[in-house]
Amino acid sequence: MKITMFESYEEMSQQAAERVAAHIAEHPDTLLCFAAGETPMGMFRILAAMQEDGRIDLSQARFAGLDEWVGLGPNDTGSCIQVMHDAFYRPANIPLEHIHVFDGLAADLTEECQKMENWITACGGIGMTVLGIGMNGHIGFNEPDVPVQNGCIVCDLDDTTKAVSIKYFGQPLPVRQGISIGLGSLIQAREVVLLANGARKSEIVHATVHGPVSNRVPSTLFRDHLCTTLLLDREAAIQIQKE
Ligand code: F6R
């Protein structure tokens, strides 16, 4: 894993967007998998602007939604699908038929997993994924101690994730599970970018870089992956810089 630090969130986001642009220039019909959440919002704004003024051409790319809260759908504030449509798919004019997401409202979650796996296979695997790191080191909804497996998983949410979820919903919601592309499939992506910003992430960034490699902290599993780059702003890097 390569680590690059930036003075500001804006610079980190710019670098993430430029990496996506470079990947697209080489593989126009790639499959991209982006996390929702607060961390990639700057990158989404920059990518939508690049698409608007022609610096990037996302017209042939395909998209796989990384994860979803079980029980939430597109009309629920804070659902991953709603966040992704508002922040990225719509502003970047991505055709709906190029996007496959989990339906968090589906009665049969095993079937949802299978449908996502079929989409990933049909698109030739994940070309590039841009991921956020949860406060507990989760990646997507691969929570601490999740089995490292290919394909997709339904995972019970950790208490930290339940507590943090209020920031997306604006109110406490009784979310208990998440559905997510599994760690095995993400690690097999041709290119992985992990993003973290802000002082509140500095502790988990330290664990990601220096802690034991274990599914106890899923983000550590990317450390030995040569195609992974960790992009940080100055505040998220504070604790690793003390080493
Ligand atoms: C969201 C997702 C999560 C977030 C992580 C960080 O789709 O996959 O794993 O990336 O919880 O969230 P933020 O960016 O809100 O700090």
Short mmCIF file of C-alpha atoms and ligand atoms in Angstrom, two decimals:
data_model
loop_
_atom_site.label_atom_id
_atom_site.label_comp_id
_atom_site.label_asym_id
_atom_site.label_seq_id
_atom_site.Cartn_x
_atom_site.Cartn_y
_atom_site.Cartn_z
CA MET A 1 0.00 0.00 0.00
CA LYS A 2 1.29 3.43 -0.92
CA ILE A 3 0.44 6.33 1.39
CA THR A 4 0.15 9.94 0.23
CA MET A 5 -0.68 12.88 2.47
CA PHE A 6 -2.16 16.22 1.47
CA GLU A 7 -2.40 19.56 3.26
CA SER A 8 -6.16 19.75 2.81
CA TYR A 9 -9.30 17.72 2.16
CA GLU A 10 -9.68 19.55 -1.16
CA GLU A 11 -6.21 18.46 -2.35
CA MET A 12 -6.87 14.87 -1.24
CA SER A 13 -10.17 14.89 -3.15
CA GLN A 14 -8.51 16.37 -6.24
CA GLN A 15 -5.92 13.59 -6.24
CA ALA A 16 -8.63 10.92 -5.87
CA ALA A 17 -10.55 12.41 -8.82
CA GLU A 18 -7.40 12.57 -10.93
CA ARG A 19 -6.71 8.91 -10.21
CA VAL A 20 -10.20 8.00 -11.37
CA ALA A 21 -9.66 10.12 -14.51
CA ALA A 22 -6.36 8.35 -15.23
CA HIS A 23 -8.01 4.95 -14.76
CA ILE A 24 -10.89 5.91 -17.08
CA ALA A 25 -8.49 7.21 -19.73
CA GLU A 26 -6.86 3.76 -19.82
CA HIS A 27 -9.99 1.64 -19.29
CA PRO A 28 -13.03 3.63 -20.53
CA ASP A 29 -15.49 0.74 -19.98
CA THR A 30 -14.21 -0.18 -16.52
CA LEU A 31 -16.40 -1.08 -13.53
CA LEU A 32 -16.12 1.57 -10.81
CA CYS A 33 -17.20 1.01 -7.22
CA PHE A 34 -17.42 4.08 -4.99
CA ALA A 35 -18.29 4.28 -1.29
CA ALA A 36 -21.01 6.69 -0.22
CA GLY A 37 -20.55 8.56 3.09
CA GLU A 38 -18.99 11.97 3.78
CA THR A 39 -15.40 11.21 2.79
CA PRO A 40 -15.74 11.01 -1.03
CA MET A 41 -18.08 14.04 -1.37
CA GLY A 42 -15.23 16.32 -2.51
CA MET A 43 -14.12 13.76 -5.10
CA PHE A 44 -17.69 13.44 -6.39
CA ARG A 45 -17.97 17.23 -6.83
CA ILE A 46 -14.70 17.33 -8.76
CA LEU A 47 -15.58 14.31 -10.93
CA ALA A 48 -18.98 15.80 -11.82
CA ALA A 49 -17.25 19.06 -12.81
CA MET A 50 -14.68 17.15 -14.87
CA GLN A 51 -17.46 15.26 -16.64
CA GLU A 52 -19.30 18.53 -17.29
CA ASP A 53 -16.31 20.24 -18.93
CA GLY A 54 -15.05 17.15 -20.77
CA ARG A 55 -11.89 16.42 -18.76
CA ILE A 56 -13.24 12.93 -18.11
CA ASP A 57 -15.60 10.73 -20.11
CA LEU A 58 -17.60 8.45 -17.85
CA SER A 59 -20.10 7.54 -20.58
CA GLN A 60 -18.83 3.98 -21.05
CA ALA A 61 -18.05 3.21 -17.41
CA ARG A 62 -20.22 0.92 -15.34
CA PHE A 63 -20.90 1.38 -11.62
CA ALA A 64 -21.49 -1.00 -8.73
CA GLY A 65 -22.95 0.42 -5.50
CA LEU A 66 -20.64 -0.69 -2.70
CA ASP A 67 -23.24 -1.19 0.02
CA GLU A 68 -26.62 -0.38 1.50
CA TRP A 69 -28.33 -0.27 4.86
CA VAL A 70 -30.72 -3.22 5.10
CA GLY A 71 -34.26 -1.83 5.39
CA LEU A 72 -33.55 1.45 3.58
CA GLY A 73 -34.39 2.34 -0.01
CA PRO A 74 -34.06 5.27 -2.42
CA ASN A 75 -36.71 7.34 -0.64
CA ASP A 76 -34.94 7.16 2.71
CA THR A 77 -32.71 10.11 3.60
CA GLY A 78 -29.19 8.83 4.10
CA SER A 79 -29.57 5.56 2.20
CA CYS A 80 -26.46 4.86 0.14
CA ILE A 81 -28.50 4.86 -3.08
CA GLN A 82 -29.99 8.26 -2.31
CA VAL A 83 -26.62 9.73 -1.36
CA MET A 84 -24.95 8.35 -4.50
CA HIS A 85 -27.68 9.61 -6.85
CA ASP A 86 -27.72 13.09 -5.29
CA ALA A 87 -23.96 13.50 -4.93
CA PHE A 88 -22.65 11.71 -7.98
CA TYR A 89 -24.75 9.68 -10.43
CA ARG A 90 -27.17 12.54 -11.24
CA PRO A 91 -24.65 15.44 -11.31
CA ALA A 92 -22.28 13.33 -13.44
CA ASN A 93 -25.11 12.27 -15.81
CA ILE A 94 -24.50 8.56 -15.39
CA PRO A 95 -27.11 6.55 -17.35
CA LEU A 96 -29.25 4.49 -14.97
CA GLU A 97 -28.63 1.32 -17.00
CA HIS A 98 -24.91 1.63 -16.22
CA ILE A 99 -25.51 1.45 -12.45
CA HIS A 100 -26.25 -1.61 -10.34
CA VAL A 101 -27.00 -1.18 -6.63
CA PHE A 102 -28.23 -3.29 -3.76
CA ASP A 103 -31.92 -2.98 -2.93
CA GLY A 104 -31.90 -2.62 0.85
CA LEU A 105 -35.67 -3.22 0.87
CA ALA A 106 -35.49 -6.58 -0.92
CA ALA A 107 -37.09 -9.52 0.87
CA ASP A 108 -34.42 -11.92 -0.42
CA LEU A 109 -30.97 -10.55 0.42
CA THR A 110 -29.21 -13.68 -0.82
CA GLU A 111 -30.68 -12.95 -4.22
CA GLU A 112 -29.51 -9.31 -3.94
CA CYS A 113 -25.99 -10.60 -3.29
CA GLN A 114 -26.23 -12.91 -6.31
CA LYS A 115 -27.48 -10.11 -8.58
CA MET A 116 -24.55 -7.89 -7.59
CA GLU A 117 -22.07 -10.74 -8.10
CA ASN A 118 -23.55 -11.37 -11.57
CA TRP A 119 -23.18 -7.67 -12.44
CA ILE A 120 -19.55 -7.63 -11.29
CA THR A 121 -18.80 -10.77 -13.30
CA ALA A 122 -20.61 -9.45 -16.40
CA CYS A 123 -18.51 -6.26 -16.18
CA GLY A 124 -15.26 -8.26 -15.94
CA GLY A 125 -14.58 -7.59 -12.23
CA ILE A 126 -14.06 -4.32 -10.40
CA GLY A 127 -11.61 -2.08 -12.22
CA MET A 128 -11.26 0.57 -9.54
CA THR A 129 -12.78 1.10 -6.13
CA VAL A 130 -12.61 4.23 -3.98
CA LEU A 131 -13.37 3.41 -0.36
CA GLY A 132 -13.86 5.27 2.91
CA ILE A 133 -12.58 3.91 6.22
CA GLY A 134 -15.17 3.62 8.97
CA MET A 135 -14.39 4.74 12.54
CA ASN A 136 -14.01 1.04 13.43
CA GLY A 137 -11.99 0.22 10.30
CA HIS A 138 -14.95 -1.17 8.39
CA ILE A 139 -14.85 -1.10 4.61
CA GLY A 140 -18.25 -0.89 2.98
CA PHE A 141 -20.33 -2.83 5.50
CA ASN A 142 -17.58 -5.36 6.09
CA GLU A 143 -17.61 -4.88 9.84
CA PRO A 144 -14.90 -6.02 12.30
CA ASP A 145 -14.40 -9.81 12.28
CA VAL A 146 -16.32 -10.31 9.02
CA PRO A 147 -15.10 -13.33 7.01
CA VAL A 148 -12.88 -12.29 4.13
CA GLN A 149 -14.82 -13.66 1.19
CA ASN A 150 -15.43 -13.05 -2.46
CA GLY A 151 -18.88 -12.03 -3.57
CA CYS A 152 -21.24 -10.13 -1.31
CA ILE A 153 -22.28 -10.33 2.32
CA VAL A 154 -25.02 -9.35 4.72
CA CYS A 155 -23.37 -8.22 7.95
CA ASP A 156 -24.66 -7.33 11.41
CA LEU A 157 -23.70 -3.74 12.13
CA ASP A 158 -21.19 -2.98 14.83
CA ASP A 159 -22.27 -0.63 17.67
CA THR A 160 -19.87 2.04 16.39
CA THR A 161 -21.49 1.95 12.95
CA LYS A 162 -24.98 2.17 14.46
CA ALA A 163 -23.93 5.19 16.54
CA VAL A 164 -22.26 6.94 13.59
CA SER A 165 -25.28 6.26 11.32
CA ILE A 166 -27.25 9.11 12.93
CA LYS A 167 -25.10 11.63 11.01
CA TYR A 168 -26.52 10.33 7.71
CA PHE A 169 -30.16 10.01 8.73
CA GLY A 170 -30.49 13.14 10.87
CA GLN A 171 -32.24 10.96 13.49
CA PRO A 172 -31.66 7.55 15.11
CA LEU A 173 -32.98 4.74 12.89
CA PRO A 174 -33.10 1.10 14.01
CA VAL A 175 -30.59 -0.13 11.40
CA ARG A 176 -29.18 -3.53 12.28
CA GLN A 177 -27.57 -4.94 9.13
CA GLY A 178 -25.77 -3.85 6.01
CA ILE A 179 -25.36 -5.53 2.62
CA SER A 180 -22.01 -5.06 0.96
CA ILE A 181 -19.55 -6.19 -1.66
CA GLY A 182 -17.17 -8.47 0.26
CA LEU A 183 -13.54 -7.78 1.10
CA GLY A 184 -12.26 -10.54 -1.19
CA SER A 185 -13.89 -8.96 -4.26
CA LEU A 186 -12.73 -5.45 -3.30
CA ILE A 187 -9.14 -6.57 -2.75
CA GLN A 188 -9.17 -8.12 -6.24
CA ALA A 189 -9.96 -4.75 -7.86
CA ARG A 190 -7.25 -3.67 -10.28
CA GLU A 191 -6.88 -0.41 -8.35
CA VAL A 192 -7.97 0.48 -4.81
CA VAL A 193 -7.97 3.96 -3.31
CA LEU A 194 -8.65 4.29 0.42
CA LEU A 195 -9.57 7.78 1.61
CA ALA A 196 -9.58 9.26 5.10
CA ASN A 197 -9.81 12.85 6.27
CA GLY A 198 -10.20 14.70 9.53
CA ALA A 199 -8.73 14.27 13.01
CA ARG A 200 -11.51 11.86 14.06
CA LYS A 201 -10.06 9.31 11.59
CA SER A 202 -6.44 9.69 12.76
CA GLU A 203 -6.66 6.80 15.24
CA ILE A 204 -8.14 4.29 12.79
CA VAL A 205 -5.67 5.46 10.13
CA HIS A 206 -2.87 4.67 12.58
CA ALA A 207 -4.34 1.20 13.20
CA THR A 208 -4.72 0.69 9.43
CA VAL A 209 -1.07 1.51 8.82
CA HIS A 210 0.64 0.13 11.94
CA GLY A 211 -1.77 -2.27 13.69
CA PRO A 212 -1.88 -6.04 13.23
CA VAL A 213 -3.22 -7.14 9.82
CA SER A 214 -6.48 -8.83 10.76
CA ASN A 215 -10.16 -8.87 9.87
CA ARG A 216 -10.66 -7.38 13.38
CA VAL A 217 -9.84 -4.12 11.55
CA PRO A 218 -10.88 -4.75 7.92
CA SER A 219 -8.97 -1.72 6.54
CA THR A 220 -5.66 -3.38 7.57
CA LEU A 221 -6.28 -6.14 5.00
CA PHE A 222 -5.42 -3.71 2.20
CA ARG A 223 -1.98 -2.94 3.60
CA ASP A 224 -0.16 -5.67 1.69
CA HIS A 225 -2.05 -4.96 -1.51
CA LEU A 226 0.32 -3.43 -4.04
CA CYS A 227 -2.48 -1.78 -6.01
CA THR A 228 -3.84 0.12 -2.99
CA THR A 229 -3.15 3.79 -2.31
CA LEU A 230 -4.17 5.45 0.94
CA LEU A 231 -4.87 9.16 0.46
CA LEU A 232 -5.02 11.27 3.63
CA ASP A 233 -5.46 14.88 4.56
CA ARG A 234 -3.09 16.39 7.16
CA GLU A 235 -5.44 15.85 10.11
CA ALA A 236 -6.10 12.17 9.39
CA ALA A 237 -2.33 11.64 9.10
CA ILE A 238 -1.47 13.26 12.47
CA GLN A 239 -0.96 10.03 14.41
CA ILE A 240 1.05 8.17 11.76
CA GLN A 241 3.34 11.17 11.42
CA LYS A 242 4.25 10.85 15.12
CA GLU A 243 5.81 7.41 14.44
C1 F6R B 1 -20.45 3.98 2.73
C2 F6R B 1 -19.44 3.04 3.21
C3 F6R B 1 -18.81 3.18 4.53
C4 F6R B 1 -18.09 4.51 4.66
C5 F6R B 1 -17.37 4.64 5.99
C6 F6R B 1 -16.82 6.04 6.18
O1 F6R B 1 -20.96 3.54 1.48
O2 F6R B 1 -19.13 2.11 2.50
O3 F6R B 1 -17.90 2.13 4.72
O4 F6R B 1 -17.17 4.64 3.60
O5 F6R B 1 -18.24 4.38 7.05
O6 F6R B 1 -17.90 6.94 6.26
P1 F6R B 1 -17.68 8.50 6.19
O7 F6R B 1 -17.07 8.78 4.88
O8 F6R B 1 -19.06 9.10 6.32
O9 F6R B 1 -16.77 8.85 7.32
#
